[in-house]
Coordinates of C-alpha atoms and ligand atoms in Angstrom, one line a residue:
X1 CA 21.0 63.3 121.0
X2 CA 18.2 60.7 120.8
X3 CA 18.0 58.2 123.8
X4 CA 17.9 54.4 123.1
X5 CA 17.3 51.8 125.2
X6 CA 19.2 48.9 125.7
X7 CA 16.3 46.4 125.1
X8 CA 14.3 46.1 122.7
X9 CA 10.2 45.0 122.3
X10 CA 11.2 42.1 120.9
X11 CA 13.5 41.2 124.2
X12 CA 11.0 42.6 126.4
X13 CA 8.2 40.4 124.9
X14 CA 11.0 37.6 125.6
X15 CA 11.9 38.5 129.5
X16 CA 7.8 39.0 130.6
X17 CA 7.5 35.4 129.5
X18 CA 9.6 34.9 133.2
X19 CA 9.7 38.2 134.5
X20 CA 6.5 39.7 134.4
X21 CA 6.4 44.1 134.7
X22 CA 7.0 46.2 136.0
X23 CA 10.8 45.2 136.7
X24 CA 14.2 47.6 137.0
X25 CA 16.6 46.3 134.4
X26 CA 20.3 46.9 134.3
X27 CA 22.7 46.8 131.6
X28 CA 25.9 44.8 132.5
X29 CA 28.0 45.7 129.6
X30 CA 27.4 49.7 129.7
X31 CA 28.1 49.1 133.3
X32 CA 31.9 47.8 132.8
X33 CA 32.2 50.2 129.9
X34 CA 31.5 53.2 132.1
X35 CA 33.2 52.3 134.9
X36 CA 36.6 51.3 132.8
X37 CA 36.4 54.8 131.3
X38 CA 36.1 56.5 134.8
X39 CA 39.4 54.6 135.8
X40 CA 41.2 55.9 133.0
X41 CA 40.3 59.4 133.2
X42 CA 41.9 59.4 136.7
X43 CA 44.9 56.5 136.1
X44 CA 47.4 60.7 135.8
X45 CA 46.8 59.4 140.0
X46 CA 48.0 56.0 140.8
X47 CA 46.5 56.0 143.8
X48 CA 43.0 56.8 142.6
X49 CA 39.9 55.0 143.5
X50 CA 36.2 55.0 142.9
X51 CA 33.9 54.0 145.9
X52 CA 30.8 53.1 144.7
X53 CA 27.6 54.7 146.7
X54 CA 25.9 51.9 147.7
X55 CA 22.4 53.7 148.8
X56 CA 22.1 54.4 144.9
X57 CA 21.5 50.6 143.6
X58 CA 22.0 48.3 146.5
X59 CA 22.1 45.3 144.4
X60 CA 24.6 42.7 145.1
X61 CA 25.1 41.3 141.5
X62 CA 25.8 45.3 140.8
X63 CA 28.4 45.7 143.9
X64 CA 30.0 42.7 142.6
X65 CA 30.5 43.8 138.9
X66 CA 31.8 47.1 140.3
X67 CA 33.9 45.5 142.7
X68 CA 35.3 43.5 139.6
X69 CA 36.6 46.6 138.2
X70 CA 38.1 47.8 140.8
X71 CA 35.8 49.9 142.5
X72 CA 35.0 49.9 146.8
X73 CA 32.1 51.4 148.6
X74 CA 30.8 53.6 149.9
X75 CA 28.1 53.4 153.1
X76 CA 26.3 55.1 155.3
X77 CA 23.9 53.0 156.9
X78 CA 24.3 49.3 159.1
X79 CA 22.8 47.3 156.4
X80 CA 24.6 48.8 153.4
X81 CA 27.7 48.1 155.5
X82 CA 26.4 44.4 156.0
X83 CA 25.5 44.1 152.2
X84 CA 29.1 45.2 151.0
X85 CA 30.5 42.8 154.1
X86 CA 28.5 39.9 152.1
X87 CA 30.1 41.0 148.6
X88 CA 33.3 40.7 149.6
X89 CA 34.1 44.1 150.5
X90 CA 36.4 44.6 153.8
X91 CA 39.3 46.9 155.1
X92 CA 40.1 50.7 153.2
X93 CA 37.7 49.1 150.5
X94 CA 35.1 50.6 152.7
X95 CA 34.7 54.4 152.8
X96 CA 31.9 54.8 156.1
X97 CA 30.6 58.3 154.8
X98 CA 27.4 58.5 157.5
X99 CA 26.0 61.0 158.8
X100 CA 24.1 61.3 162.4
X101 CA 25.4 57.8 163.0
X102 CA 23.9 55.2 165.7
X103 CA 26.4 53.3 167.7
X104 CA 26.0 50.1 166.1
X105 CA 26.7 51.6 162.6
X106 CA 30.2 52.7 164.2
X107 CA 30.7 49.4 165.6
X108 CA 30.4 47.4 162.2
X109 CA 32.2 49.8 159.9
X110 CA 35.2 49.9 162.9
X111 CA 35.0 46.2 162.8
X112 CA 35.6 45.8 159.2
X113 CA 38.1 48.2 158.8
X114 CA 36.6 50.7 156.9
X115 CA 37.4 53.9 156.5
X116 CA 35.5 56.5 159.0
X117 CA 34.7 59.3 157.5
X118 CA 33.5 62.0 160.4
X119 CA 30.7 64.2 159.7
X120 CA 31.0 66.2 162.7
X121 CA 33.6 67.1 165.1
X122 CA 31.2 65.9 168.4
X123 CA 31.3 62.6 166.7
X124 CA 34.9 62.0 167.3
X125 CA 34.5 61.4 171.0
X126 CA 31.2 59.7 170.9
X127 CA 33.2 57.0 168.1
X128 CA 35.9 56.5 170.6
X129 CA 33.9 55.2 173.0
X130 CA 32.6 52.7 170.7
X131 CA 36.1 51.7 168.9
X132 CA 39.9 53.4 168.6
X133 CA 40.7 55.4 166.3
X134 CA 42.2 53.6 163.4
X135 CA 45.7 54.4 161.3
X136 CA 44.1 56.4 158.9
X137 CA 40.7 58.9 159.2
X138 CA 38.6 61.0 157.4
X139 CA 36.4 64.3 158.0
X140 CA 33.4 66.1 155.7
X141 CA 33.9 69.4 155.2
X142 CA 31.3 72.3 155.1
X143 CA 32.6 75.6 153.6
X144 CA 29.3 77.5 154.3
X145 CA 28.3 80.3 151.8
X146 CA 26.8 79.2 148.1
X147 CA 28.3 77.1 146.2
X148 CA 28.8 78.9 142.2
X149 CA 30.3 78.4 139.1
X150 CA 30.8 81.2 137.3
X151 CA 27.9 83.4 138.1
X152 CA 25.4 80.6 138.9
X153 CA 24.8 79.6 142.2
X154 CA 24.7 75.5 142.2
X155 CA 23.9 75.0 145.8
X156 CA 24.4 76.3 149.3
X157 CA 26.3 74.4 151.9
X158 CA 25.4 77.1 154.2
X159 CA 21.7 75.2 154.6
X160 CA 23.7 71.6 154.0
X161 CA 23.4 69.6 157.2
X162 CA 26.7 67.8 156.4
X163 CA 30.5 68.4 156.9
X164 CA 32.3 70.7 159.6
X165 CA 33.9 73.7 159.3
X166 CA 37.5 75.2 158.2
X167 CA 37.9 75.4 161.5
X168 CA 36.2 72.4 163.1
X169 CA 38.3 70.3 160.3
X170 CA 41.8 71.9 162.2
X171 CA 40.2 70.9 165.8
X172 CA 39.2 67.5 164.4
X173 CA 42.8 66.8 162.7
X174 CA 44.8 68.0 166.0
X175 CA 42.9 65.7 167.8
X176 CA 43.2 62.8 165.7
X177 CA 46.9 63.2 165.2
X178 CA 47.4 63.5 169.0
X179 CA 45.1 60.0 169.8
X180 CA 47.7 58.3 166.9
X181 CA 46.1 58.6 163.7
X182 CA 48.7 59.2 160.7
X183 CA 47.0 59.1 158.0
X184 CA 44.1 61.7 157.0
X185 CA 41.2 62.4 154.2
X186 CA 39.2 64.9 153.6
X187 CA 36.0 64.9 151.5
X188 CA 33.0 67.1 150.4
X189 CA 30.0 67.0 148.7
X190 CA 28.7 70.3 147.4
X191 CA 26.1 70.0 144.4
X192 CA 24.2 66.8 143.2
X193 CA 23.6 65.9 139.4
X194 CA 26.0 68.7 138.2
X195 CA 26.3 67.7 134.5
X196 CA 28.4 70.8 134.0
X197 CA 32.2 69.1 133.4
X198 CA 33.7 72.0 135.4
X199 CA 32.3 70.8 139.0
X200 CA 34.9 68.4 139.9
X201 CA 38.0 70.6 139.0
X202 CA 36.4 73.6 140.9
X203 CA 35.3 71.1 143.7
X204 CA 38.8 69.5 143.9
X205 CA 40.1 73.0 143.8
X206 CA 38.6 74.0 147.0
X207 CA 40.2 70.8 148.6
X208 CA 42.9 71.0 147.1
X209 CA 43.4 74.6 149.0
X210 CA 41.9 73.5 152.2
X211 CA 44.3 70.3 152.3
X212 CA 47.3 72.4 151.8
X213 CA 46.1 74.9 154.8
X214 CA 45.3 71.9 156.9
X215 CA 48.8 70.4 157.1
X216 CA 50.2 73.4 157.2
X217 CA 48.2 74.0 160.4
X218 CA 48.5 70.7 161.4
X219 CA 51.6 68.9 160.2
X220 CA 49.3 66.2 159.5
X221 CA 49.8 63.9 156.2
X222 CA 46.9 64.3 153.9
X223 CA 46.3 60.8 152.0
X224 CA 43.6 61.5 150.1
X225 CA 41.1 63.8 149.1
X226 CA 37.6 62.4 148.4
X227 CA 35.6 64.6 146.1
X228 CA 32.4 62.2 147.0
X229 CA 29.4 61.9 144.2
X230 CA 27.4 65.0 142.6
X231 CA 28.4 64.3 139.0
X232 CA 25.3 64.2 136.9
X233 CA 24.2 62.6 134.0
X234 CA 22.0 63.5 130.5
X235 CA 18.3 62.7 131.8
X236 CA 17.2 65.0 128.9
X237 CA 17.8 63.9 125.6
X238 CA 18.8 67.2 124.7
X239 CA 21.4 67.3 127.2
X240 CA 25.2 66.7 126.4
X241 CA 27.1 63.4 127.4
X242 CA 29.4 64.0 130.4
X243 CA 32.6 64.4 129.5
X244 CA 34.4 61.8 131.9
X245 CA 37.7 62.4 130.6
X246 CA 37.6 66.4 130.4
X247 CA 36.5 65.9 134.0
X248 CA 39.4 63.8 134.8
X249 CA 41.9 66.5 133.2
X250 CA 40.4 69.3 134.9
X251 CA 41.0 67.6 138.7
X252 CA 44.1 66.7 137.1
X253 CA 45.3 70.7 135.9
X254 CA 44.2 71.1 139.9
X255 CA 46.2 69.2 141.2
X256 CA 49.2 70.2 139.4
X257 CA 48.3 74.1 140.6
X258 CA 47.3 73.7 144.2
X259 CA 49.1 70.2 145.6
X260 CA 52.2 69.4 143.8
X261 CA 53.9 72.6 144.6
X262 CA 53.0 72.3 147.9
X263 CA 54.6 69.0 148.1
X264 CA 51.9 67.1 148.1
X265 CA 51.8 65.0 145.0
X266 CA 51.2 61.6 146.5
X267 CA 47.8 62.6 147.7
X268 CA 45.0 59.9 146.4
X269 CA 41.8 61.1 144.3
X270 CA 38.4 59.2 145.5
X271 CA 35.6 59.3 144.3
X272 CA 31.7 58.1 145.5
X273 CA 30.0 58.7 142.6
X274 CA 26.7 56.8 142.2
X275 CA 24.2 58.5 139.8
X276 CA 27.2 58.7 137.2
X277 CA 28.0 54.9 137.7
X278 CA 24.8 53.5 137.4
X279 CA 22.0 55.7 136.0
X280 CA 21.9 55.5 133.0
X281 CA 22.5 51.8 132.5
X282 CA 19.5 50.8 134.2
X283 CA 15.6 51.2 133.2
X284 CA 12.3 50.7 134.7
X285 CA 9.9 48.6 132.2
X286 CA 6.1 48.8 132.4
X287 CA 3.3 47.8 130.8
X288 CA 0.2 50.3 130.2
X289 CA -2.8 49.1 131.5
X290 CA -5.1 51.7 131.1
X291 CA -5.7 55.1 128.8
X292 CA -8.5 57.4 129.8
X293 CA -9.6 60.8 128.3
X294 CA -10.7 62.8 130.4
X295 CA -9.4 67.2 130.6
X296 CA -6.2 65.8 129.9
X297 CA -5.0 62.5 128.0
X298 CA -3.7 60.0 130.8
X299 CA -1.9 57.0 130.1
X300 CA -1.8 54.2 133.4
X301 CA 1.1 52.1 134.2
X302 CA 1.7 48.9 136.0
X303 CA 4.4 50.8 137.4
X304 CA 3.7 53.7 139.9
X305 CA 6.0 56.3 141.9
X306 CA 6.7 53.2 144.5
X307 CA 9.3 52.0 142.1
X308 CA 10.3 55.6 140.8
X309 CA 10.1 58.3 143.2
X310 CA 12.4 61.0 141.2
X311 CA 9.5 62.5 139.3
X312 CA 7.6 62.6 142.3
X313 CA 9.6 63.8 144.9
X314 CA 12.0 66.4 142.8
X315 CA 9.8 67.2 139.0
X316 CA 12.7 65.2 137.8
X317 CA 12.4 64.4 134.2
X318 CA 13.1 61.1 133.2
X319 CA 13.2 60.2 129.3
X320 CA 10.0 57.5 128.2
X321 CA 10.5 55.6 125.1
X322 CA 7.4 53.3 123.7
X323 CA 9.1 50.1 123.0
X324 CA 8.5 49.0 119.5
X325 CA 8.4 52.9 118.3
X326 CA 11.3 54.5 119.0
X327 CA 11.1 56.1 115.6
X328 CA 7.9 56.6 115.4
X329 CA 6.8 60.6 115.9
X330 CA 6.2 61.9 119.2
X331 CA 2.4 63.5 118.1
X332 CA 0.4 62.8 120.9
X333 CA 0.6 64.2 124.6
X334 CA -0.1 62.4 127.5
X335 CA 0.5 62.6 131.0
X336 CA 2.2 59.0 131.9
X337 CA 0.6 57.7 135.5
X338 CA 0.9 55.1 137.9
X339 CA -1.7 53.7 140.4
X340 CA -1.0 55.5 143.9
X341 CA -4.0 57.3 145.3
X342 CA -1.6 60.5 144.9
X343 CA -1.8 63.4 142.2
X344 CA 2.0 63.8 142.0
X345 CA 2.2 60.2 141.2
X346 CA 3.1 60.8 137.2
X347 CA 6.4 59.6 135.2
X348 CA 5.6 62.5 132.9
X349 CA 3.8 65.5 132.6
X350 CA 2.1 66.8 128.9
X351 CA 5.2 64.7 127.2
X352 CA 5.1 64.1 123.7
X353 CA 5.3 60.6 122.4
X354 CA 4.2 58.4 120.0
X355 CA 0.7 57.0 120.0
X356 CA 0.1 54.8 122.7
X357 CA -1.9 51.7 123.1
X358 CA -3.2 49.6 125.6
X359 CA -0.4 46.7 126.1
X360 CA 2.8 49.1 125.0
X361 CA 5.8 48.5 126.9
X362 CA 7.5 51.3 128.3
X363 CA 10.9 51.9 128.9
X364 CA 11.5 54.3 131.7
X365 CA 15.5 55.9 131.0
X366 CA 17.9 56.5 133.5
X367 CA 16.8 54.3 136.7
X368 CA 19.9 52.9 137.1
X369 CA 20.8 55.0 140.2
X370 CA 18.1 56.2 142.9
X371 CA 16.0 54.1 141.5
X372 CA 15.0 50.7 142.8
X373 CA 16.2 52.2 145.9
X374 CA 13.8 54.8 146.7
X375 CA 11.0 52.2 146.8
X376 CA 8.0 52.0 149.1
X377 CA 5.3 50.6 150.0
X378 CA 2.6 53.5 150.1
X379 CA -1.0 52.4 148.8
X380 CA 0.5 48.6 149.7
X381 CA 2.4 48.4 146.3
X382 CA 5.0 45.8 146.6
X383 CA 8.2 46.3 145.2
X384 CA 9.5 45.2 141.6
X385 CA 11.7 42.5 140.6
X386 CA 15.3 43.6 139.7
X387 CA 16.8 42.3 136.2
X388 CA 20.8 42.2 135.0
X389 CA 21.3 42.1 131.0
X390 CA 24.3 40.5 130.7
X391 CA 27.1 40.8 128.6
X392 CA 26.1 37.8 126.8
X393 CA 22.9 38.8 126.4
X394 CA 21.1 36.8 128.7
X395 CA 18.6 37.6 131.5
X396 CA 19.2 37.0 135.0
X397 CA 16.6 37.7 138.0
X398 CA 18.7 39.6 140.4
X399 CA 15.9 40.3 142.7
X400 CA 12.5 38.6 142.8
X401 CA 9.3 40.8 143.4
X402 CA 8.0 41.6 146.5
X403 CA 4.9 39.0 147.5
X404 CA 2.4 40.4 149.7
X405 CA 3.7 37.7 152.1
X406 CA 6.7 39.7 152.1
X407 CA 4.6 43.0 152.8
X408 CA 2.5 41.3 155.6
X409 CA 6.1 39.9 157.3
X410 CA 6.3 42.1 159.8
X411 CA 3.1 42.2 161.1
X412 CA 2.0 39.8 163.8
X413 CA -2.1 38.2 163.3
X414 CA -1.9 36.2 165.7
X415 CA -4.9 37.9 167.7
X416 CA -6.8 37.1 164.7
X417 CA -6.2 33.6 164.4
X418 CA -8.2 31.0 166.2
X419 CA -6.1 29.3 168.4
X420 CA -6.2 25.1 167.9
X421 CA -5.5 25.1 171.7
X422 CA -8.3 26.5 172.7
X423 CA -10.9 23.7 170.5
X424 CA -9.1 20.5 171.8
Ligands
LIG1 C1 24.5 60.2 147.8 C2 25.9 60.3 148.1 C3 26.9 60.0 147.1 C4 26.5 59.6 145.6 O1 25.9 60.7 145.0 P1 25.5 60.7 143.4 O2 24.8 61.9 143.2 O3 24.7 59.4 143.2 O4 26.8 60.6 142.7 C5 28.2 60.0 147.4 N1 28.6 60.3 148.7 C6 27.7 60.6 149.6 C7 28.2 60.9 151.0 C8 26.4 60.6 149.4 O5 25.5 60.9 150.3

């Protein structure tokens, strides 16, 4: 499958005329389109609902979009709690999925009503001191061992820092249900980016089982069951599409299996997926400033690893397209660099494109998620502006740059100021 992106030269040449690169631009229309399809691969559950993982793409403009189709979110932090407050967000819109949690953070999500969702079991007494437990609760759940599908192991809880055990989640559920609480959740997340279709149905069936043990240990009733983020999308353009819908059928086939025999057919599906919300309908756009030839062939960007840590921080491989050649053959190899005085600070590693000259735009794929929001500031680079394509086709600045006013705010020069007092 080839990747294109949703802009073209000729609108890029448009947008620098206000907006000049580098700049994170998001694609409203793929947005609603992806998000209307992930509804109806799970409207088999009426009670099913998507909660949007803020940390991804803490955007506003993007919460609100989601939250106009239908979508909550979901937190983990004070000011991602605040953020969603702002939107519009309030009440079991809110899923509070935190982990080693400050007071404060408690405090706010209690206060608006979210929905707590316990990573440990020693957290239950340190949240009552700070609020009472509300109607209905959640708990993360750790099941230990590795993590496989078939014969491939896709991650280990067993070295996962999150969730409680089988065990712990019985504890934490008598305890609840004793204090008041009447309704429960229960929510895992085992393996990020899967893009195998198969990870949610064998995910939901290991809920699925544990939900069923728990109320039979408990007596408890079992609301929901929160299969959290993990599934992936196609950075490579060799990669299949995810199937949304065959995803949707297989928790589906689960649930008939494990929960409706058991008598639990009015359980609620959630979801926190991020990645697969936003991804691939966003894109980082720089300009090349440099090319030197040196051992290798380097191409320099106005954007650096500050506004794109992925290839950086995990080898990830994100897709490049030269705007203005997308058809043009990939004959030349370069590696793809941006400014930081660090060696791992490359987009791309001996990657064929096109010929590249000094001035090309490039569209950096998939930035639509974990993006933007792994910025920094090493090496004092300020952080880009943030862009919505909307559905009309119009251009809308949904976050300015960074200014190096904005970079110096928190520093105090006073002592190196000369003080008017002192002359007069
Ligand atoms: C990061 C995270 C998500 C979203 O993960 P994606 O890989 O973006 O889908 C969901 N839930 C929790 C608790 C997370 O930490």
């Amino acid at each position: 499958m080839s990747k294109r992106p949703f802009v073209t030269k000729e609108q890029v040449e448009q947008i620098v005329r206000r907006f000049p690169t580098p700049f994170h631009i998001y694609d409203e229309k793929g947005i609603r389109r992806n998000a209307r399809r992930l509804k109806e691969a799970f409207s088999w559950n009426p009670g099913f609902r998507e909660y949007f993982a803020v940390k991804a793409t803490p955007n506003p403009y993007l919460l609100q979009i989601l939250r106009e189709e239908g979508a909550g979110v979901d937190c983990s932090s004070l000011t991602e709690l605040m953020l969603s407050d702002v939107v519009g967000f309030s009440g079991q819109e809110i899923m509070f999925s935190s982990n080693v949690t400050p007071e404060e953070d408690f405090r706010l999500a209690s206060s608006l009503g979210a929905i707590v969702n316990f990573d440990d079991l020693t957290h239950l007494r340190f949240y009552e001191k700070i609020a009472p437990f509300r109607e209905t609760m959640s708990c993360r759940y750790n099941p230990g061992g590795d993590f496989t599908m078939g014969n491939r192991i896709m991650d280990s809880p067993k070295d996962a820092k999150y969730g409680m055990t089988r065990p712990q989640m019985r504890e934490a559920f008598l305890y609840m249900k004793e204090k008041g609480v009447r309704h429960f959740g229960i929510h895992a997340f085992l393996a990020s980016n899967t893009t195998d279709n198969g990870y949610y149905p064998k995910l939901a069936s290991i809920l699925f089982e544990l939900a069923v043990w728990l109320k039979r240990e408990t007596g408890v009733h079992i609301a929901f069951i929160n299969l959290s983020g993990g599934v992936g999308v196609p950075y490579r353009p060799e990669q299949a599409e995810t199937d949304i819908f065959a995803i949707g059928e297989g928790v589906r086939q689960e649930y008939e299996r494990i929960l409706v025999p058991a008598g639990m057919g009015d359980v609620a599906i959630y979801t926190e997926l991020g990645r697969f919300m936003l991804a691939p309908y966003g894109g980082l756009v720089a300009k090349v400033l440099h090319q030197k030839h040196i051992w290798k062939e380097y191409v320099g960007l106005d954007a650096c690893a500050a506004n794109l840590m992925r290839p950086a921080m995990y080898g990830a491989y994100h897709h490049i397209t030269v705007l203005g050649k997308e058809d043009a053959p990939c004959d030349h190899v370069y590696d793809v660099t941006g400014g930081l005085c660090e060696n791992n600070d490359k987009f791309a590693v001996d990657r064929p494109l096109p010929e590249i000259a000094i001035g090309d735009y490039l569209f950096i794929h998939d930035t639509g998620a974990h993006g933007f929001s792994m910025g920094y500031n090493y090496n004092g680079k300020l952080r880009s502006a943030e862009l919505l394509l909307l559905e009309d086709g119009t251009v809308r600045q949904i976050r300015r740059a960074e200014t190096p006013e904005d970079y110096f705010a928190t520093l105090d020069f006073s002592p190196w100021q000369k003080s008017v007092e002192k002359k007069t």
